[in-house]
Coordinates of C-alpha atoms and ligand atoms in Angstrom, one line a residue:
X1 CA -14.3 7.7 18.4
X2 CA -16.1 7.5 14.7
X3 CA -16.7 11.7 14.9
X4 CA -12.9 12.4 15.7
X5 CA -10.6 13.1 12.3
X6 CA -8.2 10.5 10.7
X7 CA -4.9 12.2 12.4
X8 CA -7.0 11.8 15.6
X9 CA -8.1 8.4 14.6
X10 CA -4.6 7.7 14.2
X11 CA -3.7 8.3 17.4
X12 CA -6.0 6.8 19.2
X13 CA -8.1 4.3 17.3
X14 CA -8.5 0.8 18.6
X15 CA -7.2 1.4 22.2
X16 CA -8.2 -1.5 24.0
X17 CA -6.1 -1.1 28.0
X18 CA -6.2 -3.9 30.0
X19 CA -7.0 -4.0 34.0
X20 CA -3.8 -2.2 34.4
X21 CA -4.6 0.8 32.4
X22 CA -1.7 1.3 30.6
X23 CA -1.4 4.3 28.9
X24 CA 0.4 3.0 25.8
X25 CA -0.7 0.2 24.2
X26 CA 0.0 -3.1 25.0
X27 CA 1.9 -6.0 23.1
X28 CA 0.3 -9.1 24.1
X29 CA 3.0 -11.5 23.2
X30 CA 0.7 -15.0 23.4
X31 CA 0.0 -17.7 20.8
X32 CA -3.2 -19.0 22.9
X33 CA -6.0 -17.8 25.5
X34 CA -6.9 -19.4 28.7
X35 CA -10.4 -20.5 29.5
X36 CA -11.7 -20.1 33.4
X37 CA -13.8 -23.0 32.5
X38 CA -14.5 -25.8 29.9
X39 CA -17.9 -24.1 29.4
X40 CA -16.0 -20.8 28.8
X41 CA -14.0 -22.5 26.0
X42 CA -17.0 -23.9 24.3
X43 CA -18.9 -20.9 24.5
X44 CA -16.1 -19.1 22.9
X45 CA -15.7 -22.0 19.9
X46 CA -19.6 -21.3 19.6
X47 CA -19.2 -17.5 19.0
X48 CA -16.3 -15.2 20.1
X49 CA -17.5 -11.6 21.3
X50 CA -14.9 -8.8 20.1
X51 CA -12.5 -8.4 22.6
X52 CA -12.2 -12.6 22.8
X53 CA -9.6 -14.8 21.2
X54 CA -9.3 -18.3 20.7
X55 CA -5.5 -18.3 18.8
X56 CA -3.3 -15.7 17.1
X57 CA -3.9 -16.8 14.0
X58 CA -7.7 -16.2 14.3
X59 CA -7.0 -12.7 15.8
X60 CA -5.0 -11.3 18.7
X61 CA -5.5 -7.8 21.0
X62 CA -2.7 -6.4 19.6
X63 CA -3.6 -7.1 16.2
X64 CA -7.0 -6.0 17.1
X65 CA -6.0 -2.5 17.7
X66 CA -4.0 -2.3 14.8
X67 CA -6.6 -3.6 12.3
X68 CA -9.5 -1.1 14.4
X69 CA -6.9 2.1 14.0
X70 CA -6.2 1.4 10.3
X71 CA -9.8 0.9 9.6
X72 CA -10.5 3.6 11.5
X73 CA -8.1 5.7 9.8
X74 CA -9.4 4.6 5.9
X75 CA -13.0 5.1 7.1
X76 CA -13.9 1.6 7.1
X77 CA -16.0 -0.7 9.1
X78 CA -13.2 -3.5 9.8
X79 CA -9.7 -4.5 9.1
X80 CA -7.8 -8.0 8.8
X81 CA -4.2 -7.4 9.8
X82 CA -1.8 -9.5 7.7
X83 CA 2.0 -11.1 7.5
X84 CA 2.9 -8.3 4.7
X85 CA 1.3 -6.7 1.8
X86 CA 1.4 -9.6 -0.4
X87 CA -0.6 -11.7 2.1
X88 CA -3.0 -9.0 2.5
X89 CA -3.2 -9.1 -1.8
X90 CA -3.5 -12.6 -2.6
X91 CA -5.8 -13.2 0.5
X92 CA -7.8 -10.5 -1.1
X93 CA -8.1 -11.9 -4.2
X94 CA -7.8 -15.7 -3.3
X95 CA -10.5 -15.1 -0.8
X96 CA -12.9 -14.2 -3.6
X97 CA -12.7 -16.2 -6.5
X98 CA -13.2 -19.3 -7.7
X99 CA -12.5 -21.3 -10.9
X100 CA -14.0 -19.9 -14.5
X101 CA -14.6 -16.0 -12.3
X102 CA -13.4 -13.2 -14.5
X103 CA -10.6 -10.3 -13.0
X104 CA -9.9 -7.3 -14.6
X105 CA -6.8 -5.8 -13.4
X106 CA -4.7 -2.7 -14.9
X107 CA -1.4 -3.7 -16.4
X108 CA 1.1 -1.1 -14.1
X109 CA 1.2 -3.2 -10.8
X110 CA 3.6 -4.3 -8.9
X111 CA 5.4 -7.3 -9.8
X112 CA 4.1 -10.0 -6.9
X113 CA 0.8 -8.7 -7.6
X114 CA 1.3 -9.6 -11.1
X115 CA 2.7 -12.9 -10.6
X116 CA -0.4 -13.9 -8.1
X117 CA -3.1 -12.6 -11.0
X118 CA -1.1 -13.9 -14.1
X119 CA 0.5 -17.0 -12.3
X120 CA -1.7 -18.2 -9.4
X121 CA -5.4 -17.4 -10.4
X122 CA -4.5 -18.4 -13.2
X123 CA -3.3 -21.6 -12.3
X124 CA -7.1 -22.1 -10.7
X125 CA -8.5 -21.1 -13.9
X126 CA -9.1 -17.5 -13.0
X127 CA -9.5 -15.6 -16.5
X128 CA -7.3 -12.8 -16.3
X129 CA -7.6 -9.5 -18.4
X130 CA -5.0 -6.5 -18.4
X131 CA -5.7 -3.0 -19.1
X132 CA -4.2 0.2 -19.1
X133 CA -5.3 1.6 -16.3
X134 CA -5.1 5.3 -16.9
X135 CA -7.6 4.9 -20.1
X136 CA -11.3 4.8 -18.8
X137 CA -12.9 3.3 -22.0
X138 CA -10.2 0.1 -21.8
X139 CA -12.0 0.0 -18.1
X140 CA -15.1 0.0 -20.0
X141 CA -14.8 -2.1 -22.5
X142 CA -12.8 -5.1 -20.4
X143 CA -15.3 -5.4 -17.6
X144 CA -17.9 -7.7 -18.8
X145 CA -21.7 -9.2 -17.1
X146 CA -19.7 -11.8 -15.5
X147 CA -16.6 -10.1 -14.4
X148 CA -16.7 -11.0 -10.3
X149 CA -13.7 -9.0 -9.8
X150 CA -11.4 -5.6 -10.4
X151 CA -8.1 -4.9 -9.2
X152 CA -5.6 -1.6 -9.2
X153 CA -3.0 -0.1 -7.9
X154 CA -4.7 3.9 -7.0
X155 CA -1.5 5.1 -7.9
X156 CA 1.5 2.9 -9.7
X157 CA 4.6 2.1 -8.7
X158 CA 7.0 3.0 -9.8
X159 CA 5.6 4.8 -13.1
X160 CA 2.8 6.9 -10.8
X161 CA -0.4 6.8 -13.3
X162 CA -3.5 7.4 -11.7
X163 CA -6.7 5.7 -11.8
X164 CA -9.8 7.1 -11.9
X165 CA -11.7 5.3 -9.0
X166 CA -14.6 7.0 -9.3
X167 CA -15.2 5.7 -12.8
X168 CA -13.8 2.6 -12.3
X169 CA -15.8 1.4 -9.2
X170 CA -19.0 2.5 -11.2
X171 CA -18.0 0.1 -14.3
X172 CA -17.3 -2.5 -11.5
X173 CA -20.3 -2.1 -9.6
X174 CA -22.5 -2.3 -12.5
X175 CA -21.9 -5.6 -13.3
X176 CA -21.7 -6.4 -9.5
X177 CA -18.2 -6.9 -9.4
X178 CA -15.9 -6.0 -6.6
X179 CA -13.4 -3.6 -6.4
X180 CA -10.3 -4.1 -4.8
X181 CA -7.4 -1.3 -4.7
X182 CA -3.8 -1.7 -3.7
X183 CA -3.4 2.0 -1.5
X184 CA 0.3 1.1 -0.8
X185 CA 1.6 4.3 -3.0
X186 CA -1.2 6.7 -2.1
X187 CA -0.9 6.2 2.1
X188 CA -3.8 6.5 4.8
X189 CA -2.9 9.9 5.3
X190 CA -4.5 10.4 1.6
X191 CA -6.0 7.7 0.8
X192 CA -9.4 8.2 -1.3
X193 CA -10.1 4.7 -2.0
X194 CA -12.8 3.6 0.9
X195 CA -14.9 7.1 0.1
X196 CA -15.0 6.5 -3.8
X197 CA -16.2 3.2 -2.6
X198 CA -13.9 0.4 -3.5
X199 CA -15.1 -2.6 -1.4
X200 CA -11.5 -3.9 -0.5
X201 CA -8.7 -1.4 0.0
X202 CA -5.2 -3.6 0.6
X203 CA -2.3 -1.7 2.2
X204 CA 1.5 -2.7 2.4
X205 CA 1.9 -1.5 6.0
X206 CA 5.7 -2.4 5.5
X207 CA 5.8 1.1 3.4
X208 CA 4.3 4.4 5.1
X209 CA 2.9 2.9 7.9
X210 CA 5.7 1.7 9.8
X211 CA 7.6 3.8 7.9
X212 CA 11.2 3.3 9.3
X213 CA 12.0 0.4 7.2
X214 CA 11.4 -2.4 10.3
X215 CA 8.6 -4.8 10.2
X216 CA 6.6 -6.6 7.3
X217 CA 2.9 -6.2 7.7
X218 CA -0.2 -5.5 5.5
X219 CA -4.2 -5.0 5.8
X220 CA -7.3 -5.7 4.3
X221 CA -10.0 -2.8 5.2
X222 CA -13.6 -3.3 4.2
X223 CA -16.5 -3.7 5.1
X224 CA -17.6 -6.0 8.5
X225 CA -19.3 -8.4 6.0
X226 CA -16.4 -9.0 3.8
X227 CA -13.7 -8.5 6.7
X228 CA -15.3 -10.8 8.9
X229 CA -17.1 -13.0 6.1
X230 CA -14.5 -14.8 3.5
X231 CA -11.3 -12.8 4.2
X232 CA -11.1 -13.9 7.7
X233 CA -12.0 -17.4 6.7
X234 CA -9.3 -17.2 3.9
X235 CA -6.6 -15.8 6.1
X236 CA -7.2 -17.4 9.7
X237 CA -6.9 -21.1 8.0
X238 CA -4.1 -20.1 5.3
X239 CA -1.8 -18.5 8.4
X240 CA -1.5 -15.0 6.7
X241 CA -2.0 -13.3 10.4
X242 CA 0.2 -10.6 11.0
X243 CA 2.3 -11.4 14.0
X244 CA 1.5 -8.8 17.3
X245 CA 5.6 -7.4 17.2
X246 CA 4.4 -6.2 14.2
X247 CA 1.1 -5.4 14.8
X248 CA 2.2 -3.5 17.9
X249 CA 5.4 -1.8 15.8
X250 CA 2.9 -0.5 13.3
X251 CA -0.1 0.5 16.0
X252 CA 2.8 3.1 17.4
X253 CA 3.8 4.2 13.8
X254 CA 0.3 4.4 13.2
X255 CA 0.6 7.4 15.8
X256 CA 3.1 9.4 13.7
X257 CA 2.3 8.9 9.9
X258 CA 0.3 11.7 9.6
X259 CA 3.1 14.3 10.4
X260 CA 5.7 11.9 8.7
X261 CA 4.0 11.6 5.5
X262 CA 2.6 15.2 5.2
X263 CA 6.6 15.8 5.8
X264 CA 7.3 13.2 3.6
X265 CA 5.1 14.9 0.8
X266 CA 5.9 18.4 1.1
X267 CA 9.5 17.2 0.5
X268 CA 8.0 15.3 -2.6
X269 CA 6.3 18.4 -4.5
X270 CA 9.3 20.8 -3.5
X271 CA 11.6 18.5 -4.9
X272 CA 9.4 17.7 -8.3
X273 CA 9.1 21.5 -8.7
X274 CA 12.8 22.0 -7.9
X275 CA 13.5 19.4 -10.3
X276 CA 11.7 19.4 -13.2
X277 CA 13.3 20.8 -16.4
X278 CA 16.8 19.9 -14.9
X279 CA 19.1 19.4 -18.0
X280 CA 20.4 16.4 -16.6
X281 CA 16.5 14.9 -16.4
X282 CA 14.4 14.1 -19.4
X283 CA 11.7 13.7 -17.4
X284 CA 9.8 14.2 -13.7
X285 CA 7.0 12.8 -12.8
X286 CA 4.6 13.2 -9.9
X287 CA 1.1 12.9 -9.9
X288 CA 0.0 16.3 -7.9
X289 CA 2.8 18.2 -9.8
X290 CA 1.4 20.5 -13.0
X291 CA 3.8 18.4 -15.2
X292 CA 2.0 15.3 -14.9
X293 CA -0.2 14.3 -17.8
X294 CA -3.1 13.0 -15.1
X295 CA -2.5 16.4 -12.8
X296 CA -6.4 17.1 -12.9
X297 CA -7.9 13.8 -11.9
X298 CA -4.8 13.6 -9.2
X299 CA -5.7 16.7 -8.2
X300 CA -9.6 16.4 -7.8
X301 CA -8.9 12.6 -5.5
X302 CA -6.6 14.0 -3.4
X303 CA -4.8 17.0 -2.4
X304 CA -1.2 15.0 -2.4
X305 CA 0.0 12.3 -4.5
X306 CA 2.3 10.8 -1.4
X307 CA 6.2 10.4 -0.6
X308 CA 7.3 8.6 -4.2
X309 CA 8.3 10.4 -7.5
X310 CA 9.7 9.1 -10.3
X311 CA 12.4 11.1 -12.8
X312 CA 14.3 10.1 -16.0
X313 CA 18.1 10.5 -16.1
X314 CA 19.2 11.4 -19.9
X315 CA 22.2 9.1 -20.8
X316 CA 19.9 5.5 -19.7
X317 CA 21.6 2.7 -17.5
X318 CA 24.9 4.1 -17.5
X319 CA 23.6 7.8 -16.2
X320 CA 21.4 6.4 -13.4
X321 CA 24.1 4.0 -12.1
X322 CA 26.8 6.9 -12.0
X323 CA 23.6 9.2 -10.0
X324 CA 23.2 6.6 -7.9
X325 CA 26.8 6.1 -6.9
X326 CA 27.4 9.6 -6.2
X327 CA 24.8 9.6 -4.0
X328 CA 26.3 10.5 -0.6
X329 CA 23.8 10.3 2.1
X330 CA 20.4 8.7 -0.1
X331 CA 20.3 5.1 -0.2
X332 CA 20.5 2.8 -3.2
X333 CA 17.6 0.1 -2.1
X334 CA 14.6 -1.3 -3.5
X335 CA 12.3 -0.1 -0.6
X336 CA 10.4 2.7 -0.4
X337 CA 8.6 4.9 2.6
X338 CA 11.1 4.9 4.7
X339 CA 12.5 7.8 7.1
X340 CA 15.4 7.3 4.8
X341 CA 15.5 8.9 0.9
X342 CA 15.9 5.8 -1.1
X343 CA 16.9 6.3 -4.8
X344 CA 15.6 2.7 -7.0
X345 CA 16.2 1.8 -10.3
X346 CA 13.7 -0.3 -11.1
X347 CA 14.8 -1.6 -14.5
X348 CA 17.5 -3.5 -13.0
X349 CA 16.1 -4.4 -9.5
X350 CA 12.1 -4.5 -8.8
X351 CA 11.2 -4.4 -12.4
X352 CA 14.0 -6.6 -13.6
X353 CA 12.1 -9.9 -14.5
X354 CA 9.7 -8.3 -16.6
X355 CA 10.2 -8.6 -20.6
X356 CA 11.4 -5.7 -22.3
X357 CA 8.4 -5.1 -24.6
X358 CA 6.8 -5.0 -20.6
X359 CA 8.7 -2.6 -19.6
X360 CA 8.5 -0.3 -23.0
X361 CA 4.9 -0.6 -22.5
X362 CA 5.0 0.5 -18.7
X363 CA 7.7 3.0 -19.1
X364 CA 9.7 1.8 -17.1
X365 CA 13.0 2.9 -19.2
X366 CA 16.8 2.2 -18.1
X367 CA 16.8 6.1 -17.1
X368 CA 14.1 5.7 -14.8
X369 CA 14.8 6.5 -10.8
X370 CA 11.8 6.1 -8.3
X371 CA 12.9 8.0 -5.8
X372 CA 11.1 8.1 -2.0
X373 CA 11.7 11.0 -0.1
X374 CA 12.6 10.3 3.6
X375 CA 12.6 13.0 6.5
X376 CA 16.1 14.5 6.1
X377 CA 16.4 17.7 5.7
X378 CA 14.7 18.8 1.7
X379 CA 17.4 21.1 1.1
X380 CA 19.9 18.2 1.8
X381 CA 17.9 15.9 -0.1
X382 CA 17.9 18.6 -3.3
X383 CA 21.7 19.3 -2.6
X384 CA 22.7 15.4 -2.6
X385 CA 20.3 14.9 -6.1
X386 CA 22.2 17.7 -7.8
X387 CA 25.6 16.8 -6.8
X388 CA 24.9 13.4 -7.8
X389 CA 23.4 14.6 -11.3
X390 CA 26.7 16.8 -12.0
X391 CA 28.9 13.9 -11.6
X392 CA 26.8 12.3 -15.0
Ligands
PLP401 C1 5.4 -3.2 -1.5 C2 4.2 -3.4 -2.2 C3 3.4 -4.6 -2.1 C4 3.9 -5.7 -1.2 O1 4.1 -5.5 0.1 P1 5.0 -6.3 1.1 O2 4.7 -5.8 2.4 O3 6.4 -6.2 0.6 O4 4.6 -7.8 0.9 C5 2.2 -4.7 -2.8 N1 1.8 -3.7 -3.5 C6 2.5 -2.5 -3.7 C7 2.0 -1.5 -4.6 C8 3.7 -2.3 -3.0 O5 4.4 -1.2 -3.2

């Protein structure tokens, strides 16, 4: 299958059929694995072959397929399928460090992957360090000789600033540290993070990949030595296995998110076009649109910055609360990637727990809507933003 393209991969990656040939794959609904044979069992204990499985936990077919497809898709040599994104982050980074290691991670992440770097490592004696992300020399001048480890988002939520991964993962790699990047924002469909050679790349398969708002799941992709080396260990005894409902939901969605997030996109750069200079709006931001301050470097990793932009209502809390209760067919939530437009104000929902000086320093201001395009209709979606901004 390796020659085939990603949309291709995407479709078919992973198929494993059974005797029965089915033509769609199968959810295999079991906890455990029968042996023909007490020999068969210990052989299997000894050293399982691909397509065998000693418990879910460990690995499942279903799971299988998902975690060859995504891998597949990200142009990577394995996958580890897991219970949501946040499994699939802290197993990342739990998997790989140890007391006294060194992480540098930039400061815009979202806020369970903050809590496990500044709370959990932390509490192990993981030395954390913070950067801006966006500013190459703070890159630079935070990863040190004994830094083990580096962790971004590719692209932020919900503020969208890039990273450079090209720079980055040369810093990292000088020092031999490893380079893990949270994809969640940037999708499969466009991801860039595998070819600039981070060594991890951690998706949320919750957001575009099921991408109807149904199932938790996440992945690790990487390479067959880290995959099936400490992050298997990690996750198969710490019970962060995705479940094969899942697994199986997101293998089929797996089938459509190239045409629903190229949709998705479109909608995205219409509507920041569309949008920007509003008088209602002090600001727009999205990454692949001219406005954006990072527009060349979004530009040069990828040809679309995904399904998310962010704009600023003039007036603060009071505006955005009023836009988002005119709203008539776009949903208030905190979710995002779904088939559904979804309008979020972080300040007062994802973002709320963080400290205002945080959230200055983020800009993540009390005008600020993230707003995830769904697959309605753009000129509805345009038409229920500016009736919702003239009610302000
Ligand atoms: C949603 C999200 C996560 C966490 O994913 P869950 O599936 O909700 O656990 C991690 N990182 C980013 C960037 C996300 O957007």
């Amino acid at each position: 299958m390796a020659k085939w393209s990603k949309r291709t991969q995407a479709v078919h990656g992973g198929t494993r059929r059974s005797q029965y040939g089915e033509l769609s794959e199968a959810m295999f609904m079991t906890q455990a694995f029968a042996y023909p044979s007490a020999e068969a069992a210990e052989a299997r204990f000894v050293e399982a072959g691909d397509d065998e499985f000693i418990y879910a936990r460990y690995g499942n077919p279903t799971n299988r397929m998902f975690e060859d497809r995504i891998a597949a898709m990200e142009g990577s040599e394995d996958a580890f399928a897991c219970t949501s994104g946040m499994a699939a982050v802290s197993g990342a980074l739990m998997a790989l460090t140890k007391a006294g290691d060194h992480v540098v991670s930039s400061r815009a992440l979202f806020g369970s992957c903050l809590y496990v770097l500044e709370d959990v490592l932390a509490r192990f004696g993981v030395e954390i360090t913070l950067v801006d992300g966006t500013d190459n020399a703070a890159w630079e001048a935070a990863i040190r000789p004994d830094t083990r480890l580096v962790f971004f988002e590719t692209i932020s939520n919900p503020t969208l600033e890039v990273v450079d991964v090209a720079h980055v993962v040369e810093c990292a790699h000088a020092v031999g540290a490893l380079v893990v990047a949270d994809n969640a924002m940037i999708t499969p469909v466009y991801s860039y993070a595998a070819s600039l050679g981070c060594d991890l790349v951690v998706y949320s398969t919750t957001k575009h990949v099921d991408g109807q708002g149904r199932m938790l799941g996440g992945a690790i992709c990487g390479t067959k030595e880290l995959i099936r080396g400490p992050i298997e260990a990690y996750m198969k005894h710490t019970g962060g296995a995705i479940n094969p409902f899942a697994a199986w939901t997101h293998l089929k969605a797996l089938e459509t998110i190239d045409l629903r997030v190229r949709a998705q996109a479109e909608t995205a750069t219409w509507l920041a076009e569309q949008l920007s200079g509003h008088e209602k709006l002090s600001s727009v931001r999205y990454p692949t649109h001219k406005g954006h301050p990072q527009y060349d470097l979004a530009m040069r990793q990828a040809p679309s910055a995904g399904t998310v932009l962010a704009f600023e209502v003039k007036g603060g809390k009071d505006a955005a609360f009023r836009f988002q209760n005119a709203l008539e067919f776009i949903i208030i939530s905190n979710n995002f990637a779904d088939a559904k437009s979804i309008a979020t104000h972080p300040a007062t929902t994802t973002h709320q727990r963080l400290p205002q000086e945080q959230k200055d320093t983020l800009g993540i201001s009390d005008g600020l809507i993230r707003f995830s395009c769904g697959l309605e209709d753009p000129a509805d979606i345009l038409a229920d933003i500016e009736q919702a901004l003239a009610v302000i």
